[in-house]
Amino acid sequence: MTATSTSTYPFATSYHPGELVVQTRAKTSGVASELLAGKSKSLNFSKNHDAFLAAQSFAVVSSVDPTSGQVWVTPIFSRPRDITATSPTSIVIRNDAIPANDVLHKIISKQEATTPISMLGIDLNRRIRHRIMGHAAASSTCLPSTGDLHFTVNEYAPNCPKYINRREIIPSLQPVNPNAIRQERTTLTQDDQAFIQRADTLFL
């Protein structure tokens, strides 16, 4: 359930016509309205949004490769407080929680305010997820020496628990494996297809 974009980084207050048609057919208009009402332009510390993020050991971050322009999805398996809300409109993801050679490192090095970033913070055990939309913070507004990813929040919204299967992630006490190898292909192999068919959740 994404919302309409009418400017560079707007705060959406309604669903576009195509989404409304889908909601009507799926009979989820009521739930969608409740979720829309829960949207805000910033995190609400009084509702413990910051504590929710800090407690998560799993998040999914999506952005755009500043070199190729391709959309990229990065799974973040972190330790508590690797993801921190430093203010109602600012979030920091620690560098060592990001896989080596990931596109997010390019964004960190550029740290341009024009780079869009979205994140799903997911508590799989409690089946709770919060969606955050924003953009990379300009290098002048953060501490580049830390090497962490800083981004500014434009929209914060709860999402429904549908399709979230209960899981328990046990955080590792070790940092992300720097020797992990990323593979890139333009087509899916038979092994890729079989892996996807066995999975119950896929992030695109």
Backbone as ProteinMPNN parsed JSONL, in Angstrom:
{"seq_chain_A": "MTATSTSTYPFATSYHPGELVVQTRAKTSGVASELLAGKSKSLNFSKNHDAFLAAQSFAVVSSVDPTSGQVWVTPIFSRPRDITATSPTSIVIRNDAIPANDVLHKIISKQEATTPISMLGIDLNRRIRHRIMGHAAASSTCLPSTGDLHFTVNEYAPNCPKYINRREIIPSLQPVNPNAIRQERTTLTQDDQAFIQRADTLFL", "coords_chain_A": {"N_chain_A": [[0.821, -1.189, 0.0], [1.339, 1.63, -1.129], [1.679, 5.213, -1.227], [0.48, 8.233, -2.877], [2.757, 10.211, -4.827], [3.553, 13.545, -5.144], [5.438, 15.465, -5.159], [8.975, 16.08, -4.67], [9.812, 14.832, -2.136], [7.247, 14.077, -0.734], [4.687, 14.157, 1.846], [2.464, 11.665, 2.026], [-1.056, 11.773, 1.827], [-3.163, 10.371, 0.91], [-4.434, 7.527, -0.967], [-3.595, 6.471, -4.286], [-5.782, 6.29, -7.232], [-5.621, 3.682, -8.432], [-4.73, 2.066, -6.308], [-6.891, 2.295, -4.587], [-8.875, 0.932, -6.013], [-7.824, -1.689, -5.97], [-7.882, -2.155, -3.193], [-10.614, -2.12, -2.729], [-11.477, -4.357, -4.208], [-10.107, -6.343, -2.834], [-11.285, -6.119, -0.442], [-10.202, -4.63, 1.664], [-10.373, -2.026, 2.398], [-11.091, -0.809, 4.814], [-9.016, -1.511, 6.618], [-6.91, -0.328, 5.256], [-7.572, 2.362, 5.479], [-7.272, 2.737, 8.213], [-4.531, 2.339, 8.471], [-3.573, 4.455, 6.953], [-4.401, 6.574, 8.511], [-2.659, 6.273, 10.563], [-0.263, 7.213, 9.662], [2.571, 9.398, 9.753], [4.649, 12.361, 9.668], [6.978, 12.061, 10.959], [8.913, 10.216, 13.427], [7.364, 9.113, 16.414], [8.324, 9.638, 19.512], [7.007, 9.425, 21.936], [5.307, 7.357, 21.52], [6.989, 5.313, 21.468], [8.358, 4.719, 19.08], [11.063, 5.014, 18.539], [12.22, 3.232, 20.35], [11.202, 0.847, 19.36], [12.526, 0.601, 16.871], [15.209, 0.478, 17.735], [15.266, -1.944, 19.021], [15.127, -3.875, 17.101], [16.341, -6.713, 15.306], [16.313, -7.217, 12.716], [15.878, -5.78, 9.561], [14.74, -4.32, 6.489], [16.168, -2.591, 3.914], [15.701, -0.326, 1.28], [16.962, 1.194, -1.644], [18.448, 3.325, -4.165], [20.882, 2.532, -6.504], [23.519, 4.69, -6.74], [25.222, 4.722, -8.896], [24.342, 3.049, -11.06], [21.612, 3.48, -11.055], [19.763, 1.557, -10.475], [17.203, -0.065, -8.567], [17.623, -1.231, -5.25], [17.704, -3.778, -2.769], [18.431, -4.293, 0.596], [19.099, -6.601, 3.086], [19.15, -6.241, 6.568], [20.731, -7.607, 9.162], [20.986, -7.189, 12.362], [22.484, -6.097, 15.497], [20.912, -5.235, 18.622], [20.246, -1.76, 18.733], [21.827, -1.148, 16.588], [20.412, 0.086, 14.691], [19.286, 3.26, 14.993], [17.201, 5.832, 16.179], [17.956, 9.056, 16.12], [16.68, 11.416, 16.333], [13.274, 12.654, 15.983], [13.137, 12.81, 13.207], [15.398, 11.665, 12.16], [17.508, 8.951, 11.368], [19.948, 6.489, 12.058], [22.0, 3.997, 10.699], [24.254, 1.639, 11.679], [27.51, 1.228, 10.318], [28.776, -1.321, 10.391], [26.669, -3.058, 10.392], [25.804, -3.326, 7.876], [25.973, -5.279, 4.948], [29.113, -6.225, 3.469], [30.43, -4.623, 0.54], [27.965, -3.773, -0.294], [25.375, -1.843, -1.938], [24.56, 0.239, -0.293], [26.847, 1.21, 0.879], [27.956, 2.774, -1.102], [26.141, 4.849, -1.093], [26.597, 5.866, 1.414], [29.184, 6.864, 1.082], [28.759, 8.9, -0.75], [26.614, 10.297, 0.364], [24.363, 11.979, -0.35], [21.637, 14.245, -0.394], [19.69, 13.725, -2.217], [19.185, 11.085, -2.591], [16.838, 8.558, -2.427], [15.512, 6.647, 0.311], [14.093, 3.793, 1.758], [12.705, 1.927, 4.469], [11.893, -1.086, 6.108], [11.146, -1.884, 9.285], [11.047, -4.745, 11.082], [9.416, -6.773, 13.391], [9.502, -9.932, 13.667], [8.706, -11.91, 15.447], [6.605, -10.832, 16.953], [5.014, -10.079, 14.901], [4.962, -7.447, 13.788], [5.35, -4.552, 11.85], [6.967, -1.636, 10.7], [6.972, 0.984, 8.404], [9.261, 3.135, 6.831], [9.888, 6.049, 5.106], [12.176, 8.059, 3.31], [15.118, 10.059, 2.793], [18.625, 10.105, 1.998], [20.737, 11.7, 4.345], [22.309, 14.845, 3.95], [25.851, 15.187, 3.626], [26.838, 17.292, 5.085], [25.279, 17.439, 7.289], [25.793, 15.352, 8.972], [28.07, 13.031, 10.562], [30.627, 12.226, 8.741], [32.908, 10.737, 9.313], [32.217, 8.55, 10.822], [31.224, 6.639, 9.105], [28.702, 5.603, 9.002], [25.264, 5.045, 7.941], [23.213, 7.718, 7.437], [19.927, 8.875, 7.506], [17.118, 10.927, 6.567], [13.848, 11.194, 7.825], [10.816, 11.159, 6.072], [8.332, 10.081, 6.055], [6.474, 8.037, 8.225], [5.021, 4.999, 9.006], [2.757, 2.548, 10.262], [2.409, -0.871, 9.236], [0.17, -3.444, 8.085], [-0.104, -6.732, 9.638], [-0.41, -8.834, 7.884], [0.719, -11.593, 5.956], [3.089, -11.764, 7.334], [5.02, -14.142, 8.663], [5.429, -15.793, 11.714], [8.541, -15.561, 13.292], [11.62, -16.226, 14.986], [14.437, -14.419, 15.477], [17.696, -14.909, 16.317], [20.011, -12.829, 17.534], [23.36, -12.406, 16.381], [26.457, -12.344, 18.125], [28.629, -11.577, 16.835], [30.186, -9.404, 14.37], [28.932, -8.484, 11.062], [29.745, -10.824, 8.533], [32.618, -10.134, 6.816], [33.548, -11.428, 4.606], [31.522, -12.386, 3.093], [30.032, -13.267, 0.007], [28.68, -11.569, -2.708], [26.451, -12.259, -5.33], [25.712, -11.49, -8.682], [23.288, -11.634, -11.199], [21.656, -11.671, -14.392], [19.602, -13.301, -15.017], [17.503, -15.844, -13.563], [18.745, -18.764, -12.129], [18.122, -22.362, -12.173], [18.441, -23.273, -9.585], [18.091, -20.854, -8.203], [15.375, -20.343, -8.761], [14.164, -22.549, -7.56], [14.823, -22.084, -4.909], [13.411, -19.7, -4.416], [10.785, -20.614, -4.752], [10.527, -22.263, -2.567], [10.546, -20.501, -0.503], [8.671, -18.463, 1.844], [8.472, -15.793, 1.991], [9.413, -12.925, 0.183], [11.494, -10.289, -0.622], [11.393, -7.502, -2.685]], "CA_chain_A": [[0.0, 0.0, 0.0], [2.12, 2.843, -1.208], [0.823, 6.374, -1.391], [0.756, 9.087, -4.01], [3.867, 11.154, -4.762], [3.252, 14.716, -5.939], [6.612, 16.327, -5.146], [10.198, 15.294, -4.514], [9.687, 13.986, -0.964], [6.015, 14.538, -0.11], [4.035, 13.319, 2.841], [1.241, 11.231, 1.359], [-2.261, 11.836, 2.658], [-4.219, 9.581, 0.291], [-4.002, 6.494, -1.895], [-3.938, 6.822, -5.657], [-6.981, 5.561, -7.679], [-5.371, 2.255, -8.644], [-4.679, 1.4, -5.002], [-8.252, 2.24, -4.049], [-9.57, -0.148, -6.72], [-7.314, -2.955, -5.438], [-8.383, -2.29, -1.823], [-12.038, -2.456, -2.806], [-11.589, -5.75, -4.658], [-9.584, -7.221, -1.783], [-12.087, -5.844, 0.76], [-9.284, -4.184, 2.723], [-10.451, -0.567, 2.478], [-11.125, -0.399, 6.216], [-7.66, -1.632, 7.167], [-6.078, 0.668, 4.593], [-7.893, 3.667, 6.058], [-6.662, 2.789, 9.545], [-3.092, 2.502, 8.295], [-3.333, 5.809, 6.476], [-4.581, 7.472, 9.657], [-1.51, 6.12, 11.449], [0.939, 7.791, 9.066], [3.025, 10.685, 10.269], [5.838, 12.884, 8.99], [8.162, 11.811, 11.78], [8.744, 9.204, 14.461], [6.762, 9.625, 17.65], [9.038, 9.025, 20.623], [6.07, 9.137, 23.021], [4.709, 6.061, 21.192], [8.101, 4.351, 21.491], [8.855, 4.358, 17.758], [12.519, 4.902, 18.612], [12.531, 1.987, 21.057], [10.88, -0.252, 18.447], [13.622, 0.464, 15.915], [16.444, 0.102, 18.422], [15.176, -3.326, 19.491], [15.025, -4.821, 15.999], [17.54, -7.382, 14.814], [16.122, -7.435, 11.284], [15.221, -4.711, 8.81], [14.97, -4.361, 5.052], [16.382, -1.232, 3.422], [15.684, -0.223, -0.173], [17.427, 2.477, -2.15], [18.82, 3.341, -5.579], [22.324, 2.539, -6.739], [23.862, 5.992, -7.308], [26.011, 4.549, -10.121], [23.545, 2.46, -12.146], [20.216, 3.906, -10.987], [18.904, 0.407, -10.212], [16.659, -0.192, -7.21], [18.38, -2.251, -4.526], [17.17, -4.166, -1.468], [19.482, -4.777, 1.485], [18.662, -7.128, 4.385], [19.998, -5.824, 7.685], [20.675, -8.456, 10.351], [21.762, -6.327, 13.242], [22.379, -6.219, 16.937], [20.119, -4.129, 19.177], [20.769, -0.401, 18.677], [22.543, -0.874, 15.347], [19.525, 1.042, 14.04], [18.977, 4.205, 16.059], [16.546, 7.1, 15.866], [18.646, 10.098, 16.88], [15.677, 12.461, 16.51], [12.048, 12.199, 15.321], [13.275, 12.801, 11.751], [16.742, 11.209, 11.786], [17.824, 7.565, 11.7], [21.313, 6.083, 11.736], [22.268, 2.557, 10.645], [25.689, 1.477, 11.864], [28.21, 0.719, 9.157], [29.105, -2.748, 10.47], [25.454, -3.858, 10.226], [25.536, -3.363, 6.442], [26.851, -6.262, 4.292], [30.25, -5.697, 2.706], [30.235, -4.421, -0.896], [26.566, -3.474, -0.596], [25.126, -0.532, -2.54], [24.42, 1.255, 0.748], [28.149, 1.823, 1.148], [28.107, 3.844, -2.088], [25.311, 5.965, -0.635], [27.302, 6.453, 2.562], [30.338, 7.63, 0.604], [28.266, 10.11, -1.409], [25.784, 10.974, 1.362], [23.65, 13.065, -1.022], [20.257, 14.36, 0.076], [18.758, 13.386, -3.29], [19.052, 9.634, -2.684], [15.705, 8.067, -1.636], [15.728, 5.452, 1.126], [12.929, 3.304, 2.502], [13.089, 0.849, 5.378], [10.904, -1.834, 6.876], [11.607, -2.447, 10.541], [10.107, -5.857, 11.272], [9.5, -7.67, 14.543], [8.877, -11.145, 13.154], [8.122, -12.687, 16.54], [5.321, -10.206, 17.316], [4.33, -9.774, 13.642], [4.782, -5.997, 13.712], [6.294, -3.917, 10.934], [6.818, -0.205, 10.485], [7.595, 1.419, 7.149], [9.829, 4.471, 6.927], [10.319, 6.592, 3.818], [12.96, 9.27, 3.495], [16.23, 10.232, 1.872], [19.925, 10.193, 2.655], [21.063, 13.011, 4.898], [23.467, 15.468, 3.309], [27.072, 14.969, 4.401], [27.075, 18.432, 5.97], [24.434, 17.343, 8.476], [26.13, 14.164, 9.753], [29.495, 12.858, 10.833], [31.099, 11.261, 7.749], [33.993, 9.918, 9.823], [31.678, 7.328, 11.413], [30.949, 5.667, 8.06], [27.354, 5.071, 9.171], [24.256, 5.571, 7.033], [22.295, 8.666, 8.054], [18.882, 9.322, 6.597], [16.079, 11.799, 7.088], [12.509, 10.611, 7.729], [9.744, 11.965, 5.495], [7.051, 9.438, 6.352], [6.573, 6.875, 9.117], [3.685, 4.416, 9.025], [2.635, 1.121, 10.589], [1.847, -1.718, 8.185], [-0.611, -4.557, 8.628], [0.721, -7.931, 9.867], [-0.693, -9.899, 6.922], [1.857, -12.195, 5.257], [4.261, -11.894, 8.196], [5.033, -15.416, 9.379], [6.155, -15.623, 12.972], [9.903, -16.085, 13.325], [12.467, -15.701, 16.052], [15.807, -14.214, 15.021], [18.642, -14.841, 17.431], [21.112, -11.956, 17.093], [24.726, -12.88, 16.538], [27.33, -11.448, 18.876], [29.728, -11.247, 15.939], [29.822, -8.457, 13.305], [28.607, -9.063, 9.762], [30.883, -11.498, 7.91], [33.137, -9.293, 5.731], [33.937, -12.27, 3.481], [30.331, -12.843, 2.375], [30.154, -12.985, -1.422], [27.44, -11.216, -3.39], [26.413, -12.699, -6.72], [24.791, -10.725, -9.518], [22.942, -12.289, -12.455], [20.536, -11.047, -15.097], [18.548, -14.307, -15.1], [17.444, -16.754, -12.421], [19.112, -20.155, -12.402], [17.152, -23.323, -11.645], [18.595, -23.252, -8.128], [17.443, -19.625, -7.742], [13.93, -20.516, -8.859], [13.749, -23.521, -6.539], [14.955, -21.397, -3.613], [12.291, -18.76, -4.292], [9.547, -21.38, -4.609], [10.476, -22.813, -1.208], [10.439, -19.399, 0.463], [7.319, -17.949, 2.069], [8.546, -14.334, 1.95], [10.416, -12.455, -0.767], [11.564, -8.824, -0.663], [11.794, -7.016, -4.002]], "C_chain_A": [[0.856, 1.24, 0.0], [1.213, 4.013, -1.504], [1.331, 7.28, -2.494], [1.956, 9.991, -3.783], [3.559, 12.321, -5.681], [4.4, 15.709, -5.951], [7.816, 15.466, -4.843], [10.132, 14.342, -3.339], [8.434, 14.402, -0.207], [5.604, 13.658, 1.043], [2.684, 12.945, 2.273], [0.057, 11.242, 2.31], [-3.394, 11.037, 2.051], [-3.598, 8.516, -0.598], [-4.377, 6.9, -3.314], [-5.076, 5.909, -6.14], [-6.771, 4.066, -7.873], [-5.328, 1.475, -7.342], [-6.067, 1.273, -4.398], [-9.061, 1.122, -4.702], [-9.144, -1.501, -6.158], [-7.85, -3.195, -4.031], [-9.845, -2.691, -1.804], [-12.232, -3.915, -3.2], [-11.14, -6.726, -3.579], [-10.345, -7.066, -0.469], [-11.194, -5.466, 1.951], [-9.315, -2.668, 2.903], [-10.422, -0.074, 3.919], [-9.747, -0.423, 6.848], [-6.76, -0.558, 6.573], [-6.313, 2.055, 5.17], [-7.268, 3.826, 7.436], [-5.157, 3.007, 9.44], [-2.759, 3.915, 7.838], [-3.434, 6.807, 7.621], [-3.384, 7.407, 10.599], [-0.228, 6.712, 10.902], [1.298, 9.116, 9.723], [4.271, 11.101, 9.521], [7.115, 12.603, 9.774], [7.878, 10.687, 12.759], [8.153, 9.866, 15.702], [7.422, 8.924, 18.828], [8.099, 8.671, 21.774], [5.352, 7.815, 22.793], [5.784, 4.984, 21.032], [8.543, 3.881, 20.11], [10.367, 4.162, 17.779], [12.94, 3.607, 19.294], [12.255, 0.777, 20.172], [12.03, -0.482, 17.474], [14.884, -0.064, 16.578], [16.45, -1.365, 18.825], [15.246, -4.351, 18.358], [16.373, -5.412, 15.601], [17.423, -7.668, 13.321], [15.377, -6.255, 10.674], [15.548, -4.9, 7.338], [15.062, -2.924, 4.553], [16.416, -1.254, 1.9], [16.15, 1.16, -0.588], [17.776, 2.32, -3.624], [20.332, 3.414, -5.695], [22.698, 3.868, -7.394], [24.679, 5.904, -8.596], [25.145, 4.091, -11.286], [22.106, 2.943, -12.182], [19.253, 2.767, -10.705], [18.435, 0.404, -8.753], [17.314, -1.386, -6.529], [17.717, -2.523, -3.18], [18.289, -4.781, -0.63], [18.88, -5.325, 2.77], [19.657, -6.708, 5.462], [19.756, -6.773, 8.857], [21.593, -7.787, 11.37], [21.657, -6.743, 14.7], [21.514, -5.077, 17.456], [20.912, -2.83, 19.182], [21.724, -0.177, 17.511], [21.737, 0.1, 14.492], [19.008, 1.98, 15.126], [18.265, 5.431, 15.508], [17.191, 8.172, 16.74], [17.769, 11.323, 17.096], [14.412, 11.967, 15.83], [12.15, 12.14, 13.796], [14.648, 12.309, 11.287], [16.99, 9.786, 12.275], [19.249, 7.267, 11.252], [21.397, 4.559, 11.754], [23.78, 2.385, 10.7], [26.319, 0.783, 10.66], [28.415, -0.784, 9.218], [27.867, -3.644, 10.437], [25.104, -4.036, 8.754], [26.488, -4.35, 5.77], [27.96, -5.595, 3.482], [29.898, -5.614, 1.227], [28.784, -4.14, -1.275], [26.446, -2.058, -1.16], [25.032, 0.566, -1.486], [25.75, 1.925, 1.079], [28.449, 2.935, 0.135], [27.337, 5.081, -1.637], [25.976, 6.667, 0.542], [28.44, 7.331, 2.082], [29.91, 8.931, -0.067], [27.48, 10.978, -0.433], [25.11, 12.21, 0.757], [22.183, 13.058, -0.61], [19.238, 14.014, -0.998], [18.501, 11.887, -3.393], [17.892, 9.14, -1.818], [16.063, 6.795, -0.88], [14.398, 5.069, 1.774], [13.368, 2.119, 3.352], [11.866, 0.222, 6.009], [11.592, -2.358, 8.126], [10.6, -3.51, 10.951], [10.427, -6.644, 12.535], [8.759, -8.931, 14.148], [8.187, -11.95, 14.247], [6.743, -12.151, 16.932], [4.479, -9.826, 16.094], [3.959, -8.289, 13.567], [5.802, -5.449, 12.719], [5.942, -2.446, 10.764], [7.597, 0.181, 9.237], [8.041, 2.871, 7.273], [10.328, 4.895, 5.555], [11.119, 7.862, 4.074], [14.034, 9.397, 2.443], [17.516, 10.364, 2.667], [20.152, 11.602, 3.169], [22.29, 13.558, 4.188], [24.684, 15.324, 4.21], [27.341, 16.097, 5.386], [26.279, 18.347, 7.258], [24.756, 16.14, 9.338], [27.641, 14.099, 9.937], [30.059, 11.821, 9.874], [32.185, 10.334, 8.266], [33.496, 8.612, 10.436], [31.451, 6.241, 10.373], [29.572, 5.061, 8.168], [26.409, 5.694, 8.148], [23.289, 6.46, 7.812], [21.177, 8.961, 7.06], [17.767, 10.052, 7.327], [14.706, 11.189, 6.83], [11.54, 11.613, 7.109], [8.368, 11.392, 5.815], [7.302, 8.195, 7.201], [5.177, 6.292, 9.243], [3.728, 2.957, 9.471], [2.058, 0.383, 9.398], [1.127, -2.9, 8.819], [0.267, -5.808, 8.744], [0.503, -9.047, 8.853], [0.575, -10.308, 6.185], [3.133, -12.224, 6.086], [4.149, -13.216, 8.947], [5.929, -15.277, 10.61], [7.515, -16.319, 12.923], [10.605, -15.537, 14.564], [13.894, -15.619, 15.528], [16.703, -14.067, 16.241], [19.842, -14.021, 16.986], [22.48, -12.593, 17.347], [25.532, -11.86, 17.328], [28.517, -10.999, 18.031], [29.275, -10.236, 14.886], [29.509, -9.19, 12.01], [29.861, -9.637, 9.122], [31.409, -10.671, 6.729], [33.508, -10.096, 4.489], [32.736, -12.814, 2.713], [30.417, -12.391, 0.92], [28.778, -12.695, -2.017], [27.525, -11.67, -4.837], [25.374, -11.884, -7.475], [24.575, -11.475, -10.827], [21.772, -11.555, -13.087], [19.377, -12.016, -15.287], [18.616, -15.201, -13.87], [17.825, -18.16, -12.859], [18.018, -21.072, -11.859], [17.226, -23.373, -10.121], [17.933, -22.009, -7.534], [15.929, -19.812, -7.701], [13.417, -21.474, -7.784], [13.8, -22.887, -5.151], [13.777, -20.459, -3.383], [10.976, -19.505, -4.063], [9.403, -21.964, -3.207], [10.238, -21.729, -0.162], [8.992, -18.976, 0.652], [7.291, -16.417, 2.062], [9.674, -13.927, 1.013], [10.364, -10.939, -0.807], [12.118, -8.386, -2.006], [12.084, -5.533, -3.939]], "O_chain_A": [[1.072, 1.841, 1.053], [0.094, 3.828, -1.983], [2.451, 7.128, -2.984], [2.159, 10.487, -2.674], [3.327, 12.122, -6.873], [4.346, 16.701, -6.678], [7.697, 14.243, -4.766], [10.371, 13.147, -3.512], [8.535, 15.017, 0.854], [6.108, 12.547, 1.202], [1.841, 13.816, 2.058], [0.15, 10.781, 3.448], [-4.49, 11.015, 2.609], [-2.417, 8.574, -0.94], [-5.371, 7.597, -3.519], [-5.32, 4.866, -5.535], [-7.638, 3.266, -7.521], [-5.829, 0.353, -7.27], [-6.386, 0.264, -3.77], [-9.839, 0.442, -4.033], [-9.984, -2.363, -5.898], [-8.234, -4.317, -3.702], [-10.27, -3.497, -0.975], [-13.045, -4.624, -2.607], [-11.716, -7.802, -3.425], [-10.089, -7.786, 0.496], [-11.403, -5.916, 3.077], [-8.4, -2.089, 3.489], [-9.809, 0.95, 4.219], [-9.35, 0.522, 7.531], [-5.952, 0.049, 7.276], [-5.374, 2.834, 5.333], [-6.793, 4.904, 7.793], [-4.575, 3.764, 10.217], [-1.774, 4.501, 8.285], [-2.66, 7.761, 7.699], [-3.116, 8.353, 11.341], [0.793, 6.72, 11.591], [0.428, 9.852, 10.188], [4.882, 10.294, 8.82], [8.213, 12.883, 9.293], [6.734, 10.256, 12.903], [8.418, 11.033, 15.99], [7.127, 7.764, 19.115], [8.361, 7.722, 22.513], [4.845, 7.211, 23.738], [5.52, 3.892, 20.529], [9.048, 2.767, 19.971], [10.894, 3.263, 17.124], [13.897, 2.958, 18.872], [12.988, -0.211, 20.225], [12.462, -1.617, 17.271], [15.55, -0.951, 16.044], [17.515, -1.969, 18.957], [15.405, -5.546, 18.606], [17.393, -4.725, 15.563], [18.31, -8.281, 12.726], [14.37, -5.795, 11.212], [16.523, -5.566, 6.99], [14.139, -2.133, 4.749], [17.079, -2.099, 1.3], [15.79, 2.165, 0.025], [17.443, 1.314, -4.251], [20.978, 4.251, -5.066], [22.238, 4.151, -8.5], [24.815, 6.897, -9.311], [25.201, 4.669, -12.372], [21.442, 2.837, -13.213], [18.041, 2.98, -10.695], [19.159, 0.807, -7.843], [17.534, -2.425, -7.152], [17.226, -1.602, -2.527], [19.001, -5.676, -1.087], [18.208, -4.584, 3.487], [20.868, -6.814, 5.273], [18.691, -6.742, 9.474], [22.817, -7.822, 11.245], [20.865, -7.607, 15.077], [21.396, -4.049, 16.789], [22.078, -2.793, 19.575], [22.369, 0.869, 17.44], [22.291, 0.841, 13.679], [18.361, 1.536, 16.074], [18.677, 5.999, 14.496], [16.994, 8.193, 17.955], [18.071, 12.169, 17.937], [14.46, 10.942, 15.15], [11.329, 11.485, 13.154], [15.017, 12.519, 10.132], [16.723, 9.454, 13.43], [19.697, 7.733, 10.205], [20.932, 3.91, 12.691], [24.501, 2.925, 9.862], [25.736, -0.124, 10.068], [28.248, -1.467, 8.207], [27.998, -4.868, 10.453], [24.208, -4.81, 8.418], [27.696, -4.274, 5.993], [27.762, -4.535, 2.888], [29.148, -6.447, 0.719], [28.412, -4.256, -2.442], [27.285, -1.194, -0.904], [25.389, 1.711, -1.76], [25.776, 3.078, 1.509], [29.112, 3.918, 0.466], [27.811, 6.209, -1.776], [25.93, 7.892, 0.661], [28.646, 8.424, 2.609], [30.604, 9.944, 0.03], [27.635, 12.199, -0.389], [25.251, 13.325, 1.261], [21.566, 11.999, -0.492], [18.037, 14.007, -0.725], [17.679, 11.46, -4.204], [17.943, 9.281, -0.596], [16.827, 5.965, -1.372], [13.671, 5.927, 2.275], [14.296, 1.395, 2.99], [10.923, 0.912, 6.395], [12.509, -3.176, 8.044], [9.423, -3.207, 11.147], [11.547, -7.117, 12.728], [7.536, -9.005, 14.275], [7.179, -12.607, 13.985], [5.826, -12.924, 17.209], [3.367, -9.316, 16.234], [2.808, -7.929, 13.32], [6.972, -5.833, 12.741], [4.772, -2.071, 10.695], [8.735, -0.244, 9.042], [7.297, 3.725, 7.757], [11.102, 4.179, 4.92], [10.776, 8.649, 4.957], [13.882, 8.901, 1.326], [17.5, 10.692, 3.854], [19.8, 12.579, 2.507], [23.208, 12.807, 3.862], [24.553, 15.337, 5.434], [27.996, 15.889, 6.407], [26.55, 19.077, 8.212], [24.078, 15.908, 10.338], [28.38, 14.992, 9.523], [29.978, 10.628, 10.165], [32.373, 9.248, 7.718], [34.267, 7.66, 10.561], [31.478, 5.054, 10.7], [29.289, 4.08, 7.48], [26.709, 6.734, 7.562], [22.626, 5.998, 8.741], [21.447, 9.264, 5.898], [17.51, 9.836, 8.511], [14.437, 10.718, 5.725], [11.445, 12.758, 7.55], [7.37, 12.113, 5.844], [8.212, 7.41, 6.933], [4.235, 7.02, 9.556], [4.638, 2.217, 9.097], [1.291, 0.959, 8.627], [1.434, -3.304, 9.941], [1.266, -5.934, 8.035], [1.147, -10.093, 8.937], [1.401, -9.465, 5.834], [4.169, -12.668, 5.591], [3.261, -13.378, 9.784], [7.026, -14.722, 10.549], [7.625, -17.492, 12.567], [10.214, -14.506, 15.11], [14.49, -16.637, 15.177], [16.485, -13.201, 17.087], [20.616, -14.474, 16.142], [22.716, -13.225, 18.377], [25.312, -10.655, 17.208], [29.309, -10.154, 18.449], [28.095, -10.209, 14.538], [29.791, -10.382, 11.881], [30.922, -9.013, 9.161], [30.702, -10.525, 5.732], [33.757, -9.518, 3.431], [32.899, -13.61, 1.789], [30.828, -11.266, 0.636], [27.837, -13.472, -1.852], [28.55, -11.486, -5.494], [24.286, -11.622, -6.963], [25.528, -11.898, -11.483], [20.992, -10.898, -12.398], [18.284, -11.603, -15.675], [19.655, -15.301, -13.217], [17.294, -18.682, -13.839], [17.102, -20.62, -11.172], [16.204, -23.5, -9.446], [17.289, -22.088, -6.487], [15.284, -19.474, -6.709], [12.372, -21.241, -7.177], [12.925, -23.127, -4.319], [13.21, -20.423, -2.292], [10.147, -19.069, -3.264], [8.288, -22.14, -2.716], [9.778, -22.019, 0.942], [8.176, -19.108, -0.261], [6.22, -15.812, 2.12], [10.758, -14.509, 1.042], [9.294, -10.363, -1.007], [13.184, -8.84, -2.422], [12.44, -4.93, -4.951]]}, "name": "protein", "num_of_chains": 1, "seq": "MTATSTSTYPFATSYHPGELVVQTRAKTSGVASELLAGKSKSLNFSKNHDAFLAAQSFAVVSSVDPTSGQVWVTPIFSRPRDITATSPTSIVIRNDAIPANDVLHKIISKQEATTPISMLGIDLNRRIRHRIMGHAAASSTCLPSTGDLHFTVNEYAPNCPKYINRREIIPSLQPVNPNAIRQERTTLTQDDQAFIQRADTLFL"}
